[in-house]
CSV table of C-alpha atoms in Angstrom, one decimal:
chain,number,residue,atom,x,y,z
A,1,UNK,CA,-47.9,-49.5,-0.5
A,2,UNK,CA,-44.7,-51.2,-1.6
A,3,UNK,CA,-41.6,-49.3,-2.5
A,4,UNK,CA,-40.7,-49.3,-6.2
A,5,UNK,CA,-37.1,-48.4,-6.7
A,6,UNK,CA,-34.9,-47.5,-9.7
A,7,UNK,CA,-31.2,-47.9,-9.3
A,8,UNK,CA,-28.2,-46.7,-11.4
A,9,UNK,CA,-30.1,-45.4,-14.4
A,10,UNK,CA,-29.7,-42.4,-16.6
A,11,UNK,CA,-32.6,-40.4,-17.9
A,12,UNK,CA,-32.3,-37.9,-20.7
A,13,UNK,CA,-34.7,-35.5,-22.4
A,14,UNK,CA,-37.5,-36.7,-20.2
A,15,UNK,CA,-40.6,-35.0,-18.7
A,16,UNK,CA,-42.9,-36.3,-16.0
A,17,UNK,CA,-45.6,-36.5,-18.7
A,18,UNK,CA,-43.6,-38.4,-21.3
A,19,UNK,CA,-43.9,-42.1,-21.9
A,20,UNK,CA,-40.4,-42.9,-20.5
A,21,UNK,CA,-41.2,-41.5,-17.0
A,22,UNK,CA,-41.5,-44.4,-14.5
A,23,UNK,CA,-44.8,-43.3,-13.0
A,24,UNK,CA,-45.1,-46.2,-10.5
A,25,UNK,CA,-41.7,-45.6,-9.0
A,26,UNK,CA,-41.3,-43.7,-5.7
A,27,UNK,CA,-37.6,-44.0,-5.1
A,28,UNK,CA,-34.5,-43.3,-7.2
A,29,UNK,CA,-31.0,-44.3,-6.1
A,30,UNK,CA,-27.8,-43.2,-7.9
A,31,UNK,CA,-29.7,-42.0,-11.0
A,32,UNK,CA,-28.7,-39.3,-13.4
A,33,UNK,CA,-31.2,-36.9,-15.0
A,34,UNK,CA,-29.9,-34.8,-17.8
A,35,UNK,CA,-31.7,-32.2,-20.1
A,36,UNK,CA,-35.0,-33.1,-18.6
A,37,UNK,CA,-38.1,-30.8,-18.4
A,38,UNK,CA,-39.6,-31.2,-15.0
A,39,UNK,CA,-41.1,-27.7,-15.0
A,40,UNK,CA,-44.2,-27.7,-12.6
A,41,UNK,CA,-43.7,-31.5,-12.1
A,42,UNK,CA,-45.0,-33.1,-8.9
A,43,UNK,CA,-42.2,-34.8,-7.0
A,44,UNK,CA,-44.2,-34.9,-3.8
A,45,UNK,CA,-43.2,-37.9,-1.5
A,46,UNK,CA,-40.6,-39.2,-4.0
A,47,UNK,CA,-37.2,-40.2,-2.7
A,48,UNK,CA,-33.9,-39.3,-4.4
A,49,UNK,CA,-30.7,-40.7,-3.0
A,50,UNK,CA,-27.3,-39.9,-4.4
A,51,UNK,CA,-28.8,-38.6,-7.6
A,52,UNK,CA,-27.6,-35.9,-10.0
A,53,UNK,CA,-29.6,-33.5,-12.2
A,54,UNK,CA,-27.8,-31.7,-15.0
A,55,UNK,CA,-29.2,-29.0,-17.3
A,56,UNK,CA,-32.8,-29.8,-16.1
A,57,UNK,CA,-35.7,-27.4,-15.7
A,58,UNK,CA,-37.4,-28.0,-12.3
A,59,UNK,CA,-39.0,-24.5,-12.1
A,60,UNK,CA,-42.1,-24.5,-9.8
A,61,UNK,CA,-41.7,-28.2,-9.2
A,62,UNK,CA,-43.7,-29.5,-6.2
A,63,UNK,CA,-41.5,-31.1,-3.6
A,64,UNK,CA,-43.9,-31.7,-0.7
A,65,UNK,CA,-42.3,-34.2,1.7
A,66,UNK,CA,-39.8,-35.1,-1.1
A,67,UNK,CA,-36.6,-36.7,0.2
A,68,UNK,CA,-33.3,-35.4,-1.2
A,69,UNK,CA,-30.2,-37.0,0.2
A,70,UNK,CA,-26.8,-36.4,-1.4
A,71,UNK,CA,-28.5,-34.9,-4.5
A,72,UNK,CA,-26.6,-32.5,-6.8
A,73,UNK,CA,-28.1,-30.0,-9.2
A,74,UNK,CA,-25.8,-28.5,-11.9
A,75,UNK,CA,-26.8,-26.1,-14.6
A,76,UNK,CA,-30.5,-26.4,-13.6
A,77,UNK,CA,-33.4,-24.0,-13.4
A,78,UNK,CA,-35.1,-24.3,-10.0
A,79,UNK,CA,-37.0,-21.0,-9.8
A,80,UNK,CA,-39.9,-20.9,-7.4
A,81,UNK,CA,-39.2,-24.3,-5.7
A,82,UNK,CA,-40.3,-24.4,-2.1
A,83,UNK,CA,-37.6,-26.6,-0.7
A,84,UNK,CA,-38.8,-25.8,2.8
A,85,UNK,CA,-41.7,-28.3,2.1
A,86,UNK,CA,-39.2,-31.1,1.5
A,87,UNK,CA,-38.8,-33.9,4.1
A,88,UNK,CA,-36.2,-32.4,6.4
A,89,UNK,CA,-34.7,-35.7,7.5
A,90,UNK,CA,-31.0,-35.9,6.3
A,91,UNK,CA,-31.7,-33.2,3.7
A,92,UNK,CA,-28.5,-32.8,1.7
A,93,UNK,CA,-28.5,-31.0,-1.6
A,94,UNK,CA,-26.0,-28.9,-3.5
A,95,UNK,CA,-26.3,-26.5,-6.4
A,96,UNK,CA,-23.8,-25.3,-9.0
A,97,UNK,CA,-24.3,-22.9,-11.9
A,98,UNK,CA,-28.1,-23.1,-11.3
A,99,UNK,CA,-30.9,-20.6,-11.2
A,100,UNK,CA,-33.0,-20.7,-7.9
A,101,UNK,CA,-34.6,-17.3,-8.1
A,102,UNK,CA,-37.6,-16.9,-5.7
A,103,UNK,CA,-37.2,-20.3,-4.1
A,104,UNK,CA,-37.5,-20.9,-0.4
A,105,UNK,CA,-35.2,-22.6,2.1
A,106,UNK,CA,-37.2,-21.2,5.1
A,107,UNK,CA,-36.0,-22.7,8.4
A,108,UNK,CA,-34.2,-25.6,6.8
A,109,UNK,CA,-31.1,-27.2,8.4
A,110,UNK,CA,-28.5,-27.3,5.6
A,111,UNK,CA,-25.1,-27.2,7.1
A,112,UNK,CA,-22.3,-27.3,4.5
A,113,UNK,CA,-24.7,-26.7,1.6
A,114,UNK,CA,-23.2,-25.5,-1.7
A,115,UNK,CA,-24.7,-22.7,-3.8
A,116,UNK,CA,-21.8,-22.2,-6.2
A,117,UNK,CA,-22.1,-19.6,-9.0
A,118,UNK,CA,-25.9,-19.6,-8.7
A,119,UNK,CA,-28.6,-17.0,-9.2
A,120,UNK,CA,-30.3,-16.8,-5.8
A,121,UNK,CA,-32.3,-13.6,-6.5
A,122,UNK,CA,-35.2,-13.2,-4.1
A,123,UNK,CA,-34.5,-16.5,-2.3
A,124,UNK,CA,-35.9,-16.8,1.3
A,125,UNK,CA,-33.2,-18.1,3.7
A,126,UNK,CA,-35.1,-16.8,6.8
A,127,UNK,CA,-34.4,-19.0,9.9
A,128,UNK,CA,-32.3,-21.4,7.9
A,129,UNK,CA,-29.2,-23.1,9.5
A,130,UNK,CA,-26.5,-22.7,6.9
A,131,UNK,CA,-23.3,-23.1,8.9
A,132,UNK,CA,-20.3,-23.8,6.7
A,133,UNK,CA,-22.4,-23.2,3.6
A,134,UNK,CA,-20.7,-21.9,0.4
A,135,UNK,CA,-22.3,-19.1,-1.7
A,136,UNK,CA,-19.1,-18.5,-3.7
A,137,UNK,CA,-19.8,-16.5,-6.9
A,138,UNK,CA,-23.6,-16.4,-6.4
A,139,UNK,CA,-25.9,-13.5,-7.1
A,140,UNK,CA,-28.0,-12.8,-3.9
A,141,UNK,CA,-30.1,-9.8,-5.1
A,142,UNK,CA,-33.0,-9.3,-2.6
A,143,UNK,CA,-32.3,-12.7,-1.0
A,144,UNK,CA,-33.7,-12.6,2.5
A,145,UNK,CA,-31.5,-13.4,5.5
A,146,UNK,CA,-33.3,-13.0,8.8
A,147,UNK,CA,-32.3,-14.9,11.9
A,148,UNK,CA,-30.2,-17.1,9.7
A,149,UNK,CA,-27.3,-19.1,11.0
A,150,UNK,CA,-24.4,-18.3,8.7
A,151,UNK,CA,-21.4,-19.1,10.9
A,152,UNK,CA,-18.3,-19.9,8.8
A,153,UNK,CA,-20.3,-19.5,5.6
A,154,UNK,CA,-18.3,-18.5,2.5
A,155,UNK,CA,-19.6,-15.5,0.5
A,156,UNK,CA,-16.3,-14.9,-1.4
A,157,UNK,CA,-17.1,-13.6,-4.8
A,158,UNK,CA,-20.9,-13.4,-4.0
A,159,UNK,CA,-22.7,-10.2,-5.1
A,160,UNK,CA,-25.7,-8.1,-4.2
A,161,UNK,CA,-26.3,-9.6,-0.8
A,162,UNK,CA,-27.6,-7.6,2.2
A,163,UNK,CA,-27.1,-9.3,5.5
A,164,UNK,CA,-27.8,-7.6,8.8
A,165,UNK,CA,-25.0,-8.7,11.2
A,166,UNK,CA,-27.3,-7.8,14.1
A,167,UNK,CA,-30.1,-10.2,13.0
A,168,UNK,CA,-28.0,-13.1,11.7
A,169,UNK,CA,-25.2,-15.2,13.1
A,170,UNK,CA,-22.1,-14.5,10.9
A,171,UNK,CA,-19.2,-15.4,13.2
A,172,UNK,CA,-16.3,-16.8,11.1
A,173,UNK,CA,-18.1,-16.1,7.8
A,174,UNK,CA,-15.9,-15.1,4.8
A,175,UNK,CA,-16.8,-12.1,2.7
A,176,UNK,CA,-15.0,-10.4,-0.2
A,177,UNK,CA,-13.8,-6.9,0.4
A,178,UNK,CA,-16.1,-5.8,-2.5
A,179,UNK,CA,-19.1,-7.2,-0.6
A,180,UNK,CA,-18.7,-5.3,2.6
A,181,UNK,CA,-21.3,-2.8,1.6
A,182,UNK,CA,-23.9,-5.6,1.8
A,183,UNK,CA,-23.0,-6.0,5.5
A,184,UNK,CA,-22.9,-2.3,6.3
A,185,UNK,CA,-25.9,-1.0,4.4
A,186,UNK,CA,-28.2,-1.1,7.4
A,187,UNK,CA,-26.0,1.5,9.1
A,188,UNK,CA,-26.6,3.9,6.2
A,189,UNK,CA,-22.9,4.8,5.8
A,190,UNK,CA,-21.0,5.5,2.6
A,191,UNK,CA,-18.2,3.3,1.5
A,192,UNK,CA,-15.7,4.9,-0.9
A,193,UNK,CA,-12.7,3.3,-2.6
């Protein structure tokens, strides 16, 4: 099967079912997707290099063996996306002001990943390698960290996280004073101000 590539294009107000969707294409390079509805879309085996998604809905999108390299999501809905099914080679994605509730990054290697001002409620980070990742200003209510590498990760301004320091590697990580309860809750102690 030959590769069909789209370079340097902008797509607006598009869905995978609409006439403007390039259905025969399997690779996108340096493309911009804005205000697109990709809810429950099937992106399996597609390749995205240096692409940007703005204000798009990708909730429950299928990303089986999808390649994401240097891809940015800003102001997007990505709830329920199983990123752990992506192609792991050179995976590099960043998120800002996005909603990723109940998504999964299970066992992924994502050093220096950005999750800036995101809703990460119920997200599974079990076994993920997130060294130098940034969770600044994000809501991590019921996010699961278990045997997760979080060395030098930045949780400043993050809220609602619960991270067991005995089951996760947090050496050099940054936490706000307000968030210390999320590190100490396993010890069932009371913190007063």
